[in-house]
Amino acid sequence: MKPLFASSFLLLVAGCVQTPQYVVPANVPQAQIRSEMDVTNNRRNGASLSQAPVMDCKFGRSVAVTPGGQLFSVDNKATRPEGFRAVEAGKPLHLVLQGWASGNRRCTVDFVTAFAPGARYVVKGGIADGPDEIGGCQLSIFDLDSGARVLQAKPSQKANGCALDGLSSTR
């Protein structure tokens, strides 16, 4: 019975591993960003905005070689961290918003954007429940000085050239 308990405990702890926090590379231009995301008031709803992991081809398949770093997480109307945080500016960043809601609903917004050095931005959106959509993700980024919405482009779907990526995963 003890080995079963020990293995169950390890699985439980492994499921609680947190995403590493986003770290601005050294000696790069920076911008400031703040979250005003919302996930509606429900303890089962949440959202996370992170830098996408870096992918590469290993053993014939695309795999993450560097994990993405989390910028913000939101649950039950609390955003962590609060206030502004630094992000790399002057080059495109691949970001991913992942949301989850009660009823096993999940959504993702995957995009590339760029921030101007020295500028300040606010992220708005999160889980959207409305007459046309239930539990979907929405995200907009605004320049605080001009009020202009920041362009969000679709990420490149360029394959890494991995031979096994195109094969069906069913057997």
Tab-separated table of C-alpha atoms in Angstrom:
chain	number	residue	atom	x	y	z
A	1	MET	CA	0.000	0.000	0.000
A	2	LYS	CA	2.856	2.399	0.752
A	3	PRO	CA	4.335	2.209	-2.798
A	4	LEU	CA	0.903	3.059	-4.208
A	5	PHE	CA	0.606	6.061	-1.877
A	6	ALA	CA	4.134	7.252	-2.720
A	7	SER	CA	3.559	7.011	-6.471
A	8	SER	CA	0.210	8.819	-6.143
A	9	PHE	CA	1.912	11.586	-4.182
A	10	LEU	CA	4.619	11.977	-6.851
A	11	LEU	CA	1.978	12.232	-9.597
A	12	LEU	CA	0.113	14.855	-7.580
A	13	VAL	CA	3.257	16.926	-7.029
A	14	ALA	CA	4.306	16.578	-10.693
A	15	GLY	CA	0.925	17.996	-11.751
A	16	CYS	CA	1.594	21.127	-9.682
A	17	VAL	CA	4.790	22.163	-11.449
A	18	GLN	CA	4.553	25.841	-12.242
A	19	THR	CA	5.440	27.453	-15.561
A	20	PRO	CA	8.709	29.390	-15.303
A	21	GLN	CA	8.331	33.164	-15.206
A	22	TYR	CA	9.281	35.255	-18.235
A	23	VAL	CA	12.757	36.753	-17.937
A	24	VAL	CA	13.890	39.651	-20.111
A	25	PRO	CA	17.185	38.806	-21.864
A	26	ALA	CA	20.133	40.883	-20.689
A	27	ASN	CA	21.181	44.023	-22.572
A	28	VAL	CA	18.106	44.305	-24.815
A	29	PRO	CA	15.700	47.224	-25.279
A	30	GLN	CA	12.668	46.964	-22.995
A	31	ALA	CA	9.036	48.015	-22.859
A	32	GLN	CA	6.624	47.893	-19.912
A	33	ILE	CA	3.407	45.864	-19.957
A	34	ARG	CA	0.507	45.539	-17.497
A	35	SER	CA	-2.399	43.088	-17.414
A	36	GLU	CA	-6.062	44.044	-17.112
A	37	MET	CA	-7.283	40.587	-18.156
A	38	ASP	CA	-10.510	39.198	-16.715
A	39	VAL	CA	-11.776	35.622	-16.454
A	40	THR	CA	-15.240	36.249	-14.965
A	41	ASN	CA	-15.790	35.588	-11.296
A	42	ASN	CA	-15.566	31.808	-10.987
A	43	ARG	CA	-12.947	29.822	-9.074
A	44	ARG	CA	-12.641	27.350	-11.976
A	45	ASN	CA	-11.822	30.023	-14.580
A	46	GLY	CA	-8.318	31.182	-15.352
A	47	ALA	CA	-5.973	32.474	-18.020
A	48	SER	CA	-2.250	32.641	-18.600
A	49	LEU	CA	-0.276	34.852	-20.993
A	50	SER	CA	3.141	33.382	-21.793
A	51	GLN	CA	5.942	33.567	-24.301
A	52	ALA	CA	5.654	30.537	-26.605
A	53	PRO	CA	8.266	27.790	-26.159
A	54	VAL	CA	11.119	27.605	-28.659
A	55	MET	CA	10.607	24.582	-30.935
A	56	ASP	CA	13.219	22.495	-32.734
A	57	CYS	CA	13.471	19.174	-34.543
A	58	LYS	CA	14.698	16.266	-32.394
A	59	PHE	CA	14.532	12.612	-33.347
A	60	GLY	CA	12.291	13.472	-36.304
A	61	ARG	CA	9.606	15.356	-34.321
A	62	SER	CA	9.065	18.992	-33.316
A	63	VAL	CA	9.698	19.409	-29.594
A	64	ALA	CA	10.029	22.340	-27.220
A	65	VAL	CA	13.720	22.924	-26.525
A	66	THR	CA	13.213	25.980	-24.320
A	67	PRO	CA	10.042	26.388	-22.246
A	68	GLY	CA	8.033	29.562	-22.601
A	69	GLY	CA	8.008	32.018	-19.729
A	70	GLN	CA	4.785	33.182	-18.119
A	71	LEU	CA	4.074	36.918	-18.196
A	72	PHE	CA	0.749	36.990	-16.320
A	73	SER	CA	-1.758	34.600	-14.784
A	74	VAL	CA	-5.334	35.472	-13.859
A	75	ASP	CA	-7.838	33.630	-11.710
A	76	ASN	CA	-10.906	34.722	-9.769
A	77	LYS	CA	-10.290	38.398	-10.689
A	78	ALA	CA	-6.708	38.430	-9.319
A	79	THR	CA	-3.801	39.082	-11.693
A	80	ARG	CA	-0.275	37.966	-10.884
A	81	PRO	CA	2.047	39.776	-10.946
A	82	GLU	CA	0.337	43.113	-10.415
A	83	GLY	CA	1.545	46.285	-12.060
A	84	PHE	CA	3.993	46.723	-14.910
A	85	ARG	CA	6.678	44.257	-15.886
A	86	ALA	CA	9.449	44.495	-18.449
A	87	VAL	CA	9.354	42.698	-21.816
A	88	GLU	CA	11.832	42.587	-24.667
A	89	ALA	CA	11.190	45.337	-27.205
A	90	GLY	CA	12.260	46.009	-30.765
A	91	LYS	CA	11.731	42.474	-32.104
A	92	PRO	CA	8.727	40.187	-32.628
A	93	LEU	CA	7.605	38.130	-29.629
A	94	HIS	CA	5.506	34.964	-30.010
A	95	LEU	CA	2.922	35.002	-27.204
A	96	VAL	CA	0.167	32.569	-26.240
A	97	LEU	CA	-2.957	33.253	-24.167
A	98	GLN	CA	-4.445	30.056	-22.736
A	99	GLY	CA	-7.767	30.158	-20.955
A	100	TRP	CA	-9.796	27.571	-19.096
A	101	ALA	CA	-13.298	27.681	-17.675
A	102	SER	CA	-15.760	25.448	-15.886
A	103	GLY	CA	-17.202	22.623	-17.935
A	104	ASN	CA	-13.786	21.626	-19.362
A	105	ARG	CA	-13.810	24.598	-21.740
A	106	ARG	CA	-10.409	25.684	-23.086
A	107	CYS	CA	-9.314	28.345	-25.536
A	108	THR	CA	-6.072	29.644	-26.993
A	109	VAL	CA	-4.992	32.840	-28.728
A	110	ASP	CA	-1.614	32.354	-30.420
A	111	PHE	CA	-0.021	35.489	-31.929
A	112	VAL	CA	3.143	37.446	-32.670
A	113	THR	CA	3.535	41.095	-31.703
A	114	ALA	CA	6.296	43.647	-31.182
A	115	PHE	CA	6.723	46.346	-28.566
A	116	ALA	CA	8.500	49.695	-29.020
A	117	PRO	CA	11.467	50.349	-26.721
A	118	GLY	CA	10.527	52.509	-23.734
A	119	ALA	CA	6.762	52.344	-24.420
A	120	ARG	CA	4.071	51.232	-21.951
A	121	TYR	CA	1.270	48.810	-22.850
A	122	VAL	CA	-1.840	47.282	-21.311
A	123	VAL	CA	-3.236	43.804	-22.074
A	124	LYS	CA	-7.033	43.487	-22.014
A	125	GLY	CA	-9.204	40.442	-22.560
A	126	GLY	CA	-9.288	36.954	-21.109
A	127	ILE	CA	-12.299	34.631	-20.901
A	128	ALA	CA	-15.276	36.080	-22.766
A	129	ASP	CA	-18.823	34.974	-22.016
A	130	GLY	CA	-21.474	36.692	-24.060
A	131	PRO	CA	-24.487	36.107	-26.301
A	132	ASP	CA	-22.321	34.971	-29.231
A	133	GLU	CA	-19.548	33.167	-27.379
A	134	ILE	CA	-19.306	31.156	-24.178
A	135	GLY	CA	-15.901	30.595	-22.616
A	136	GLY	CA	-13.820	31.850	-25.541
A	137	CYS	CA	-10.559	33.790	-25.337
A	138	GLN	CA	-10.138	37.363	-26.476
A	139	LEU	CA	-7.033	39.504	-26.214
A	140	SER	CA	-6.067	43.040	-27.211
A	141	ILE	CA	-2.933	45.020	-26.418
A	142	PHE	CA	-3.009	48.828	-26.326
A	143	ASP	CA	-0.237	51.436	-26.289
A	144	LEU	CA	-0.946	53.533	-23.175
A	145	ASP	CA	0.495	56.744	-24.613
A	146	SER	CA	-1.361	56.776	-27.941
A	147	GLY	CA	-4.313	54.507	-27.105
A	148	ALA	CA	-3.679	52.622	-30.361
A	149	ARG	CA	-4.267	48.905	-30.542
A	150	VAL	CA	-1.082	46.893	-31.143
A	151	LEU	CA	-0.957	44.641	-34.194
A	152	GLN	CA	-1.260	40.918	-33.433
A	153	ALA	CA	-0.137	38.730	-36.339
A	154	LYS	CA	-0.675	35.013	-36.789
A	155	PRO	CA	2.479	33.016	-36.037
A	156	SER	CA	4.275	31.327	-38.908
A	157	GLN	CA	3.112	27.772	-39.523
A	158	LYS	CA	6.452	26.988	-41.165
A	159	ALA	CA	7.386	23.397	-40.362
A	160	ASN	CA	10.711	22.606	-38.763
A	161	GLY	CA	11.302	20.026	-41.481
A	162	CYS	CA	10.843	17.170	-39.058
A	163	ALA	CA	10.234	13.930	-40.944
A	164	LEU	CA	7.822	12.369	-38.432
A	165	ASP	CA	5.634	15.471	-37.837
A	166	GLY	CA	3.513	14.758	-40.908
A	167	LEU	CA	2.726	11.185	-39.904
A	168	SER	CA	-0.597	10.338	-38.324
A	169	SER	CA	-0.443	9.713	-34.574
A	170	THR	CA	-3.128	6.990	-34.764
A	171	ARG	CA	-2.092	3.385	-35.069
